Short mmCIF file of C-alpha atoms in Angstrom, two decimals:
data_model
loop_
_atom_site.label_atom_id
_atom_site.label_comp_id
_atom_site.label_asym_id
_atom_site.label_seq_id
_atom_site.Cartn_x
_atom_site.Cartn_y
_atom_site.Cartn_z
CA MET A 1 -36.14 4.84 26.51
CA PRO A 2 -35.93 4.41 22.74
CA ASP A 3 -32.92 2.60 21.40
CA MET A 4 -31.92 5.59 19.30
CA GLU A 5 -31.08 7.51 22.49
CA ARG A 6 -28.65 4.93 23.90
CA SER A 7 -25.35 6.45 25.07
CA LEU A 8 -22.41 5.64 27.37
CA SER A 9 -21.22 6.92 30.72
CA PHE A 10 -17.93 8.82 30.83
CA PRO A 11 -15.86 5.91 32.29
CA ARG A 12 -17.21 3.59 29.59
CA ARG A 13 -16.25 6.08 26.88
CA ILE A 14 -12.71 6.27 28.25
CA SER A 15 -12.52 2.49 28.53
CA TYR A 16 -13.66 2.13 24.91
CA ALA A 17 -11.15 4.72 23.65
CA LEU A 18 -8.28 2.89 25.37
CA GLY A 19 -8.99 -0.22 23.29
CA HIS A 20 -7.19 1.17 20.24
CA VAL A 21 -4.13 2.63 21.97
CA LEU A 22 -1.92 -0.39 21.20
CA ASN A 23 -2.84 -0.13 17.53
CA ASP A 24 -2.23 3.62 17.57
CA LEU A 25 1.18 3.30 19.21
CA CYS A 26 2.29 0.65 16.71
CA ALA A 27 0.79 2.51 13.73
CA SER A 28 2.67 5.64 14.75
CA MET A 29 5.97 3.78 14.61
CA TRP A 30 4.94 1.91 11.45
CA PHE A 31 4.08 4.93 9.34
CA THR A 32 6.58 7.43 10.77
CA TYR A 33 9.68 5.31 11.23
CA LEU A 34 9.43 2.20 9.03
CA LEU A 35 11.07 3.71 5.92
CA VAL A 36 13.56 5.64 8.06
CA PHE A 37 14.49 2.52 10.04
CA TYR A 38 14.92 0.16 7.11
CA HIS A 39 16.58 2.64 4.75
CA SER A 40 18.63 4.93 6.98
CA VAL A 41 19.31 2.61 9.95
CA LEU A 42 19.49 -0.91 8.49
CA GLY A 43 20.70 0.32 5.09
CA PHE A 44 18.03 -1.27 2.88
CA GLN A 45 17.60 0.04 -0.65
CA ASN A 46 14.67 2.40 -1.22
CA THR A 47 12.75 -0.21 -3.19
CA TYR A 48 13.29 -2.92 -0.56
CA ALA A 49 12.08 -0.61 2.20
CA GLY A 50 9.06 0.20 0.03
CA VAL A 51 8.40 -3.50 -0.62
CA LEU A 52 8.22 -4.20 3.13
CA LEU A 53 5.72 -1.41 3.66
CA LEU A 54 3.75 -2.57 0.61
CA VAL A 55 3.65 -6.16 1.92
CA GLY A 56 2.26 -4.87 5.19
CA GLN A 57 -0.37 -2.70 3.56
CA VAL A 58 -1.48 -5.43 1.15
CA ALA A 59 -1.69 -7.97 3.98
CA ASP A 60 -3.75 -5.50 5.98
CA ALA A 61 -5.95 -4.73 2.96
CA LEU A 62 -6.67 -8.43 2.35
CA CYS A 63 -7.21 -9.29 6.00
CA THR A 64 -9.47 -6.36 6.80
CA PRO A 65 -12.61 -7.21 4.74
CA LEU A 66 -12.25 -10.91 5.54
CA ILE A 67 -12.01 -10.15 9.25
CA GLY A 68 -14.93 -7.76 8.90
CA TYR A 69 -17.04 -10.47 7.28
CA GLU A 70 -16.09 -13.08 9.87
CA SER A 71 -16.58 -10.60 12.70
CA ASP A 72 -20.16 -10.01 11.55
CA ARG A 73 -20.86 -13.71 11.01
CA ALA A 74 -19.06 -15.47 13.87
CA PRO A 75 -20.82 -15.44 17.27
CA GLY A 76 -17.61 -14.92 19.25
CA CYS A 77 -16.17 -16.90 22.13
CA GLY A 78 -19.07 -17.91 24.37
CA THR A 79 -20.71 -14.88 25.99
CA TYR A 80 -17.63 -12.69 25.55
CA GLY A 81 -18.97 -10.96 22.43
CA LYS A 82 -17.91 -11.31 18.81
CA ARG A 83 -16.27 -7.87 18.57
CA LYS A 84 -14.22 -8.27 21.76
CA THR A 85 -13.19 -11.79 20.78
CA TRP A 86 -11.66 -10.54 17.53
CA HIS A 87 -10.12 -7.62 19.41
CA LEU A 88 -8.38 -10.05 21.77
CA VAL A 89 -7.09 -12.19 18.89
CA GLY A 90 -5.72 -9.10 17.17
CA THR A 91 -4.09 -7.77 20.33
CA LEU A 92 -2.22 -11.02 20.96
CA SER A 93 -1.01 -11.13 17.34
CA VAL A 94 0.36 -7.59 17.58
CA LEU A 95 2.10 -8.26 20.90
CA LEU A 96 3.82 -11.37 19.54
CA SER A 97 5.12 -9.90 16.27
CA PHE A 98 5.74 -6.15 16.45
CA ALA A 99 9.03 -6.23 18.41
CA PHE A 100 10.69 -8.28 15.64
CA ILE A 101 9.88 -5.65 12.98
CA PHE A 102 11.91 -2.86 14.60
CA ASN A 103 14.99 -4.91 15.36
CA GLN A 104 17.95 -6.31 13.50
CA CYS A 105 17.45 -9.60 11.71
CA LEU A 106 18.33 -12.36 14.19
CA GLY A 107 21.30 -14.34 12.89
CA CYS A 108 22.06 -11.84 10.11
CA GLY A 109 25.50 -10.30 9.68
CA PRO A 110 27.10 -7.49 7.66
CA PHE A 111 27.38 -9.74 4.59
CA THR A 112 23.83 -11.14 4.69
CA PRO A 113 22.06 -10.37 1.38
CA GLN A 114 19.28 -7.83 1.69
CA TRP A 115 16.79 -10.17 0.02
CA ALA A 116 17.42 -12.71 2.81
CA SER A 117 16.81 -10.08 5.50
CA LEU A 118 13.68 -8.98 3.65
CA THR A 119 12.40 -12.59 3.66
CA TYR A 120 13.01 -12.74 7.42
CA PHE A 121 10.88 -9.68 8.17
CA VAL A 122 7.93 -10.50 5.90
CA PRO A 123 6.21 -13.14 8.14
CA PHE A 124 6.35 -10.87 11.21
CA ILE A 125 4.89 -8.00 9.19
CA ILE A 126 2.03 -10.17 7.92
CA ILE A 127 1.18 -11.41 11.45
CA PHE A 128 1.34 -7.86 12.78
CA GLN A 129 -0.94 -6.53 10.05
CA PHE A 130 -3.46 -9.34 10.62
CA GLY A 131 -3.56 -8.48 14.32
CA TRP A 132 -3.73 -4.76 13.63
CA ALA A 133 -6.66 -5.23 11.23
CA ALA A 134 -8.55 -7.49 13.63
CA THR A 135 -8.17 -4.96 16.45
CA GLN A 136 -9.09 -1.98 14.29
CA ILE A 137 -12.21 -3.48 12.70
CA SER A 138 -13.59 -4.93 15.92
CA HIS A 139 -12.99 -1.64 17.76
CA LEU A 140 -14.62 0.50 15.07
CA SER A 141 -17.56 -1.89 14.79
CA LEU A 142 -18.38 -1.33 18.44
CA ILE A 143 -19.24 2.37 17.87
CA PRO A 144 -22.69 1.90 16.27
CA GLU A 145 -23.41 -0.91 18.74
CA LEU A 146 -22.52 1.05 21.86
CA VAL A 147 -24.26 4.32 20.90
CA THR A 148 -26.95 5.28 18.39
CA CYS A 149 -27.24 9.07 18.78
CA GLU A 150 -25.43 10.68 15.84
CA HIS A 151 -23.70 13.29 17.98
CA ALA A 152 -22.75 10.56 20.47
CA LYS A 153 -21.08 8.69 17.61
CA VAL A 154 -19.09 11.79 16.72
CA GLU A 155 -18.19 12.24 20.39
CA LEU A 156 -17.09 8.61 20.78
CA THR A 157 -15.04 8.90 17.58
CA ALA A 158 -13.49 12.10 18.95
CA TYR A 159 -12.59 10.32 22.19
CA ARG A 160 -11.04 7.56 20.14
CA TYR A 161 -9.03 10.02 18.09
CA ALA A 162 -8.00 11.98 21.18
CA PHE A 163 -6.34 8.83 22.52
CA THR A 164 -4.88 8.21 19.07
CA VAL A 165 -3.22 11.61 19.37
CA ILE A 166 -2.06 10.87 22.92
CA ALA A 167 -0.58 7.58 21.70
CA ASN A 168 1.31 9.34 18.92
CA ILE A 169 2.51 12.04 21.30
CA THR A 170 3.77 9.29 23.59
CA VAL A 171 5.73 7.63 20.78
CA TYR A 172 7.41 10.86 19.66
CA ALA A 173 8.14 11.99 23.23
CA LEU A 174 9.73 8.61 23.96
CA ALA A 175 11.71 8.77 20.72
CA TYR A 176 13.07 12.20 21.60
CA LEU A 177 13.92 11.00 25.11
CA LEU A 178 15.79 7.97 23.75
CA PHE A 179 17.71 10.14 21.27
CA HIS A 180 18.55 12.53 24.10
CA ILE A 181 19.81 9.71 26.33
CA GLN A 182 21.93 8.42 23.45
CA ALA A 183 23.46 11.90 23.05
CA GLY A 184 24.94 11.93 26.55
CA GLY A 185 27.29 14.84 27.00
CA ASP A 186 28.06 15.22 23.30
CA ASP A 187 25.83 16.55 20.54
CA PRO A 188 25.37 13.77 17.98
CA LEU A 189 21.69 14.65 17.51
CA SER A 190 22.63 16.40 14.29
CA ASP A 191 24.38 13.31 12.93
CA ALA A 192 22.78 11.12 10.30
CA LEU A 193 20.82 8.05 11.31
CA GLY A 194 22.73 4.78 11.15
CA PRO A 195 23.16 1.29 12.64
CA VAL A 196 24.04 2.86 15.99
CA ASP A 197 20.35 3.78 16.32
CA ILE A 198 19.07 0.17 16.19
CA PRO A 199 18.79 -0.08 20.03
CA ILE A 200 16.73 3.12 20.10
CA PHE A 201 14.06 1.76 17.77
CA ARG A 202 14.13 -1.68 19.43
CA ASN A 203 13.65 -0.20 22.92
CA LEU A 204 10.95 2.13 21.63
CA ALA A 205 9.03 -0.85 20.20
CA LEU A 206 9.25 -2.76 23.50
CA ILE A 207 8.03 0.23 25.53
CA VAL A 208 5.16 0.72 23.08
CA LEU A 209 4.06 -2.90 23.47
CA GLY A 210 4.14 -2.64 27.27
CA ILE A 211 1.99 0.49 27.38
CA GLY A 212 -0.43 -0.70 24.71
CA GLY A 213 -0.86 -4.11 26.30
CA LEU A 214 -1.81 -2.53 29.63
CA PHE A 215 -4.46 -0.32 28.03
CA SER A 216 -5.87 -3.28 26.11
CA VAL A 217 -6.45 -5.08 29.41
CA ILE A 218 -8.35 -2.02 30.71
CA PHE A 219 -10.48 -2.00 27.56
CA HIS A 220 -11.46 -5.65 27.91
CA LEU A 221 -12.31 -5.23 31.58
CA GLY A 222 -14.25 -1.98 31.23
CA THR A 223 -16.13 -2.33 27.92
CA LYS A 224 -19.28 -4.40 27.86
CA GLU A 225 -20.39 -5.52 24.43
CA ARG A 226 -24.15 -5.52 24.03
CA SER A 227 -25.56 -8.99 23.43
CA PRO A 228 -27.97 -9.20 20.46
CA ARG A 229 -30.18 -11.41 22.60
CA ALA A 230 -30.40 -8.88 25.41
CA GLY A 231 -33.67 -7.46 24.09
CA GLY A 232 -35.17 -4.06 24.36
CA ALA A 233 -35.50 -4.13 28.17
CA THR A 234 -31.75 -4.22 28.71
CA ARG A 235 -31.19 -1.47 26.21
CA GLY A 236 -33.89 0.55 27.91
CA GLU A 237 -32.16 0.23 31.27
CA GLU A 238 -28.85 1.29 29.75
CA GLY A 239 -30.52 4.17 27.98
CA SER A 240 -32.18 5.44 31.17
CA ARG A 241 -28.85 5.44 32.96
CA ALA A 242 -27.24 7.30 30.09
CA TRP A 243 -30.04 9.85 29.65
CA THR A 244 -28.44 13.28 29.96
CA GLU A 245 -29.43 16.85 29.33
CA GLU A 246 -27.14 16.84 26.30
CA GLU A 247 -29.14 14.08 24.60
CA GLU A 248 -32.40 15.84 25.41
CA GLU A 249 -31.02 18.80 23.53
CA ALA A 250 -29.90 16.55 20.66
CA GLU A 251 -33.30 14.87 20.39
CA GLY A 252 -34.80 17.70 18.41
CA GLU A 253 -31.81 17.83 16.09
CA GLN A 254 -32.21 14.16 15.22
CA ARG A 255 -35.73 14.50 13.89
CA PRO A 256 -35.39 14.13 10.11
CA LEU A 257 -36.68 16.84 7.84
CA LEU A 258 -38.09 14.15 5.57
CA PRO A 259 -40.14 11.19 6.77
CA LYS A 260 -38.34 7.86 7.01
CA HIS A 261 -39.53 4.65 5.47
CA LYS A 262 -39.90 1.94 8.07
CA SER A 263 -38.45 -0.63 5.65
CA HIS A 264 -34.91 0.60 6.25
CA SER A 265 -34.74 -1.48 9.44
CA SER A 266 -34.46 -4.62 7.30
CA PRO A 267 -30.95 -6.04 7.76
CA LEU A 268 -28.47 -5.34 4.97
CA GLN A 269 -26.05 -8.16 4.20
CA TRP A 270 -22.58 -7.52 2.81
CA LYS A 271 -23.65 -8.05 -0.82
CA CYS A 272 -26.32 -5.36 -0.44
CA TRP A 273 -23.72 -2.78 0.58
CA LEU A 274 -22.00 -3.19 -2.79
CA LYS A 275 -25.17 -1.89 -4.47
CA GLN A 276 -25.31 1.28 -2.36
CA PRO A 277 -23.89 4.42 -4.08
CA SER A 278 -23.23 6.05 -0.69
CA PHE A 279 -21.00 3.10 0.19
CA TYR A 280 -18.57 4.12 -2.58
CA GLN A 281 -18.82 7.81 -1.72
CA VAL A 282 -17.80 7.21 1.88
CA ALA A 283 -15.11 4.71 0.81
CA LEU A 284 -13.49 7.26 -1.53
CA LEU A 285 -13.67 9.99 1.11
CA TYR A 286 -12.17 7.70 3.76
CA MET A 287 -9.43 6.55 1.37
CA SER A 288 -8.52 10.15 0.51
CA THR A 289 -8.42 11.03 4.19
CA ARG A 290 -6.14 8.14 5.04
CA LEU A 291 -3.85 8.90 2.11
CA ILE A 292 -3.33 12.42 3.43
CA VAL A 293 -2.83 11.36 7.03
CA ASN A 294 -0.66 8.28 6.45
CA LEU A 295 1.51 9.49 3.56
CA SER A 296 2.26 12.81 5.25
CA GLN A 297 3.17 10.88 8.41
CA THR A 298 5.35 8.46 6.41
CA TYR A 299 7.34 11.08 4.49
CA ILE A 300 7.54 13.92 7.02
CA SER A 301 10.73 12.40 8.51
CA MET A 302 12.38 12.11 5.08
CA TYR A 303 11.35 15.69 4.28
CA LEU A 304 12.80 17.03 7.52
CA ILE A 305 16.13 15.23 7.24
CA ASN A 306 16.81 15.24 3.50
CA THR A 307 15.04 18.38 2.21
CA LEU A 308 15.31 20.78 5.14
CA GLY A 309 18.56 19.27 6.44
CA LEU A 310 17.39 19.34 10.07
CA PRO A 311 18.96 17.31 12.93
CA LYS A 312 17.48 13.88 13.53
CA LYS A 313 15.80 15.00 16.77
CA PHE A 314 13.27 16.77 14.52
CA ILE A 315 11.81 13.41 13.42
CA ALA A 316 10.49 13.25 16.99
CA THR A 317 9.65 16.90 17.73
CA ILE A 318 7.83 17.82 14.50
CA PRO A 319 5.41 14.84 14.59
CA LEU A 320 4.93 15.67 18.27
CA VAL A 321 3.78 19.20 17.36
CA MET A 322 1.49 17.77 14.67
CA TYR A 323 -0.31 15.54 17.11
CA LEU A 324 -0.48 18.13 19.88
CA SER A 325 -2.34 20.44 17.51
CA GLY A 326 -4.52 17.51 16.47
CA PHE A 327 -5.25 16.73 20.10
CA LEU A 328 -6.35 20.31 20.80
CA SER A 329 -8.54 20.41 17.70
CA SER A 330 -10.33 17.20 18.72
CA PHE A 331 -11.95 19.02 21.66
CA ILE A 332 -13.86 21.43 19.41
CA MET A 333 -14.97 18.74 16.97
CA LYS A 334 -18.36 17.98 18.53
CA PRO A 335 -19.60 21.57 19.05
CA LEU A 336 -18.33 22.50 15.59
CA THR A 337 -20.17 19.66 13.84
CA LYS A 338 -23.35 20.48 15.76
CA LYS A 339 -23.12 24.09 14.61
CA ILE A 340 -22.08 23.81 10.95
CA GLY A 341 -22.46 20.09 10.13
CA LYS A 342 -20.02 17.34 9.19
CA CYS A 343 -19.35 18.43 5.62
CA LEU A 344 -18.34 22.00 6.45
CA THR A 345 -16.20 20.79 9.35
CA TYR A 346 -14.44 18.38 7.00
CA PHE A 347 -13.93 21.21 4.50
CA LEU A 348 -12.33 23.39 7.17
CA GLY A 349 -9.88 20.56 7.84
CA LEU A 350 -9.05 20.40 4.13
CA LEU A 351 -8.39 24.15 4.09
CA LEU A 352 -5.80 23.74 6.86
CA ILE A 353 -4.09 20.94 4.94
CA MET A 354 -4.05 22.97 1.72
CA ALA A 355 -2.54 25.90 3.64
CA PHE A 356 0.25 23.57 4.80
CA SER A 357 0.79 22.34 1.24
CA TYR A 358 1.12 25.85 -0.18
CA TRP A 359 3.45 26.83 2.65
CA VAL A 360 5.74 23.89 1.87
CA LEU A 361 5.60 24.68 -1.86
CA LEU A 362 6.53 28.36 -1.50
CA ASP A 363 8.92 28.31 1.48
CA LEU A 364 12.01 26.38 0.41
CA ASP A 365 13.91 27.01 3.65
CA MET A 366 11.47 26.98 6.55
CA GLY A 367 13.90 26.62 9.41
CA GLN A 368 12.05 26.92 12.73
CA TRP A 369 8.86 27.96 10.91
CA VAL A 370 8.34 24.27 10.19
CA TYR A 371 6.70 24.05 13.63
CA GLY A 372 3.90 26.36 12.48
CA ALA A 373 3.38 24.36 9.30
CA ALA A 374 3.29 21.15 11.33
CA ALA A 375 0.57 22.60 13.57
CA LEU A 376 -1.60 23.31 10.50
CA LEU A 377 -1.11 19.79 9.16
CA GLY A 378 -1.85 18.22 12.54
CA ALA A 379 -5.08 20.14 13.12
CA GLY A 380 -6.30 19.51 9.57
CA SER A 381 -5.49 15.79 9.68
CA ALA A 382 -7.28 15.34 13.01
CA THR A 383 -10.37 17.11 11.71
CA ILE A 384 -10.81 15.17 8.48
CA LEU A 385 -10.03 11.82 10.12
CA VAL A 386 -12.62 12.22 12.88
CA ILE A 387 -15.30 13.42 10.45
CA SER A 388 -14.63 10.66 7.91
CA LEU A 389 -15.03 8.03 10.64
CA ALA A 390 -18.22 9.72 11.83
CA MET A 391 -19.59 9.64 8.27
CA THR A 392 -18.82 5.93 8.10
CA ALA A 393 -20.71 5.33 11.35
CA GLU A 394 -23.56 7.43 9.94
CA LEU A 395 -23.67 5.27 6.81
CA ILE A 396 -23.98 2.12 8.91
CA ALA A 397 -26.67 3.68 11.15
CA ASP A 398 -28.68 0.78 12.64
CA GLN A 399 -27.22 -1.84 10.27
CA THR A 400 -24.77 -2.98 12.95
CA GLN A 401 -25.03 -6.66 11.97
CA SER A 402 -22.87 -5.88 8.91
CA GLY A 403 -20.97 -2.91 10.33
CA ALA A 404 -17.64 -4.73 10.49
CA PHE A 405 -17.82 -5.50 6.76
CA VAL A 406 -18.34 -1.80 6.00
CA TYR A 407 -15.38 -0.77 8.14
CA GLY A 408 -13.35 -3.58 6.61
CA ALA A 409 -14.14 -2.46 3.09
CA MET A 410 -13.24 1.14 3.93
CA SER A 411 -9.97 0.03 5.42
CA PHE A 412 -9.29 -2.21 2.40
CA THR A 413 -9.33 0.78 0.04
CA ASP A 414 -7.22 2.76 2.52
CA LYS A 415 -4.49 0.15 3.02
CA LEU A 416 -4.24 -0.87 -0.61
CA ALA A 417 -4.08 2.73 -1.82
CA ASN A 418 -1.43 3.62 0.76
CA GLY A 419 0.71 0.60 -0.06
CA ILE A 420 0.59 1.24 -3.81
CA ALA A 421 1.29 4.95 -3.31
CA VAL A 422 4.36 4.29 -1.16
CA MET A 423 5.70 1.70 -3.60
CA VAL A 424 5.27 4.09 -6.55
CA ILE A 425 7.01 6.89 -4.64
CA GLN A 426 9.89 4.62 -3.64
CA ALA A 427 10.25 3.35 -7.22
CA LEU A 428 10.43 6.95 -8.48
CA HIS A 429 13.14 7.87 -5.98
CA PRO A 430 16.03 9.44 -7.94
CA CYS A 431 18.81 8.20 -5.63
CA HIS A 432 20.07 4.62 -5.61
CA THR A 433 22.36 5.00 -2.60
CA ILE A 434 21.77 4.91 1.15
CA THR A 435 22.79 8.54 1.55
CA CYS A 436 20.63 11.26 0.02
CA CYS A 437 21.86 12.64 -3.32
CA PRO A 438 21.09 16.27 -4.38
CA ALA A 439 18.09 15.11 -6.42
CA CYS A 440 16.26 13.70 -3.40
CA VAL A 441 16.21 17.15 -1.77
CA TRP A 442 13.65 18.32 -4.34
CA PHE A 443 12.03 14.88 -4.53
CA TYR A 444 10.79 14.89 -0.92
CA HIS A 445 9.86 18.56 -1.22
CA TYR A 446 7.34 17.86 -3.98
CA ILE A 447 6.21 14.59 -2.40
CA MET A 448 5.05 16.50 0.69
CA VAL A 449 3.18 18.97 -1.52
CA ILE A 450 1.44 16.25 -3.56
CA VAL A 451 0.45 13.89 -0.71
CA THR A 452 -1.19 16.78 1.17
CA GLY A 453 -2.45 19.42 -1.26
CA GLY A 454 -2.89 17.10 -4.26
CA VAL A 455 -4.87 14.45 -2.39
CA ALA A 456 -6.83 17.18 -0.56
CA VAL A 457 -8.20 18.31 -3.93
CA MET A 458 -9.45 14.75 -4.59
CA ALA A 459 -11.04 14.68 -1.14
CA ALA A 460 -12.74 18.03 -1.80
CA LEU A 461 -14.27 16.70 -5.04
CA THR A 462 -15.58 13.65 -3.19
CA LEU A 463 -17.02 15.93 -0.51
CA CYS A 464 -18.88 17.85 -3.23
CA SER A 465 -20.54 14.61 -4.32
CA VAL A 466 -21.73 14.07 -0.75
CA LEU A 467 -23.19 17.57 -0.70
CA ILE A 468 -25.03 16.91 -3.96
CA TRP A 469 -26.07 13.32 -3.19
CA PRO A 470 -26.33 12.98 0.63
CA ILE A 471 -25.41 9.75 2.38
CA GLN A 472 -28.41 7.43 2.27
CA ILE A 473 -29.34 3.75 2.16
CA ARG A 474 -31.57 2.36 -0.57
CA ALA A 475 -33.52 -0.61 0.79
CA ARG A 476 -35.53 -2.77 -1.64
CA GLY A 477 -35.59 -0.09 -4.26
CA VAL A 478 -36.70 2.66 -1.86
CA SER A 479 -34.39 5.58 -1.07
CA VAL A 480 -34.03 5.89 2.69
CA VAL A 481 -32.33 8.88 4.26
CA THR A 482 -30.20 8.14 7.33
CA ASP A 483 -30.62 10.01 10.59
CA ASP A 484 -28.22 12.80 9.75
CA ALA A 485 -28.61 12.93 5.98
CA ALA A 486 -31.10 15.77 6.11
CA THR A 487 -28.73 17.92 8.16
CA ILE A 488 -25.37 16.80 6.79
CA ASN A 489 -25.20 19.80 4.49
#
């Protein structure tokens, strides 16, 4: 069985997908509730809340490429595997730090200066972001090592994103449940967020860590990292067990329309990637995708509460609808990409996001129609995120020895861009009080339009460059088309 036809059994796919659930649960709380918690619950100024998020994003951006480089270079702990070793280190770091981020400063009182509280939270945020980056990069780097069929990579990425959606749904369902329990027999769900909600976010963080930690154990027990010394015989045995009718059908699709140069199997080191034009194309596309997904997730709560004036239960129900629609759309991702290709599938996702942006721009008082708009945003975000990750795996192809560096570099642009964007938005905030002034009603309205529709235009332009100059690797001065480059259009 050729190595290019290696795939995974269904239980192994599920086991792999569970390995990022802890990260997904924590990221859901981080992006959706961090600004809300520090500004509306703890009473931090807008700029201070933005500084904490910026510190986290910068720490993640700096750690990610370094971890990617070390993950490619270091052999790992004994025979455990270098990717799983870094995954374990990251998981432990997240478990030890995340609960302190969504809790009141220990030892702080009503008269404690905000700069002192900010100093308290910074170390925990840095440790959390280090752990999050280590888990993310090691988990992503396993995709091109576990499977080599292009459609199998898309499928594995879709499984991964499906569990990302389930993790987010879990967070928002738990948040709504905790708000509902807090309500009791009264109806304070329409009240503004305040210090009384600290136990809700603290308990939510603890539940998230418990669930995520359990799934991480399942990942480490059920996922077997392929040893580079295993040789072709082992891979052949795995391939014969994984040979399915689906891959027989995909075999014909993987034959390139143009002949490949054999020289592309030469290993690419991290410095070589910096000379590849496709590296920057995919990085810009991935960064644009993450800006749309993360910024919309960060500011949707502010938009719901301050612009639309909805009760605080909506900061749980609306994100829940977004991720339910994303979950449903993930099931059609593989057949859609096989039929029309990655680029057109990505473009369809952008169309859904632009439709959401125009809806927000034109409808100033959505009311209950916000659920429909949220479904559009959720489906579009799921589509572009899965396809951007699949394009990254396609770029790496068989260059798995430096795959972690590529994922790390992609994530570096993503985290840094998100952190800077949030800090700029927070600095431009027209209100300098804890409560929302009339100016912030319009502020969050236009922020939601810009971070979705505006960034979607930038992503569309980058996609056009991929259509004109397909993703390919140039090895030793020779242009080499990757497996799917001939059919990507």
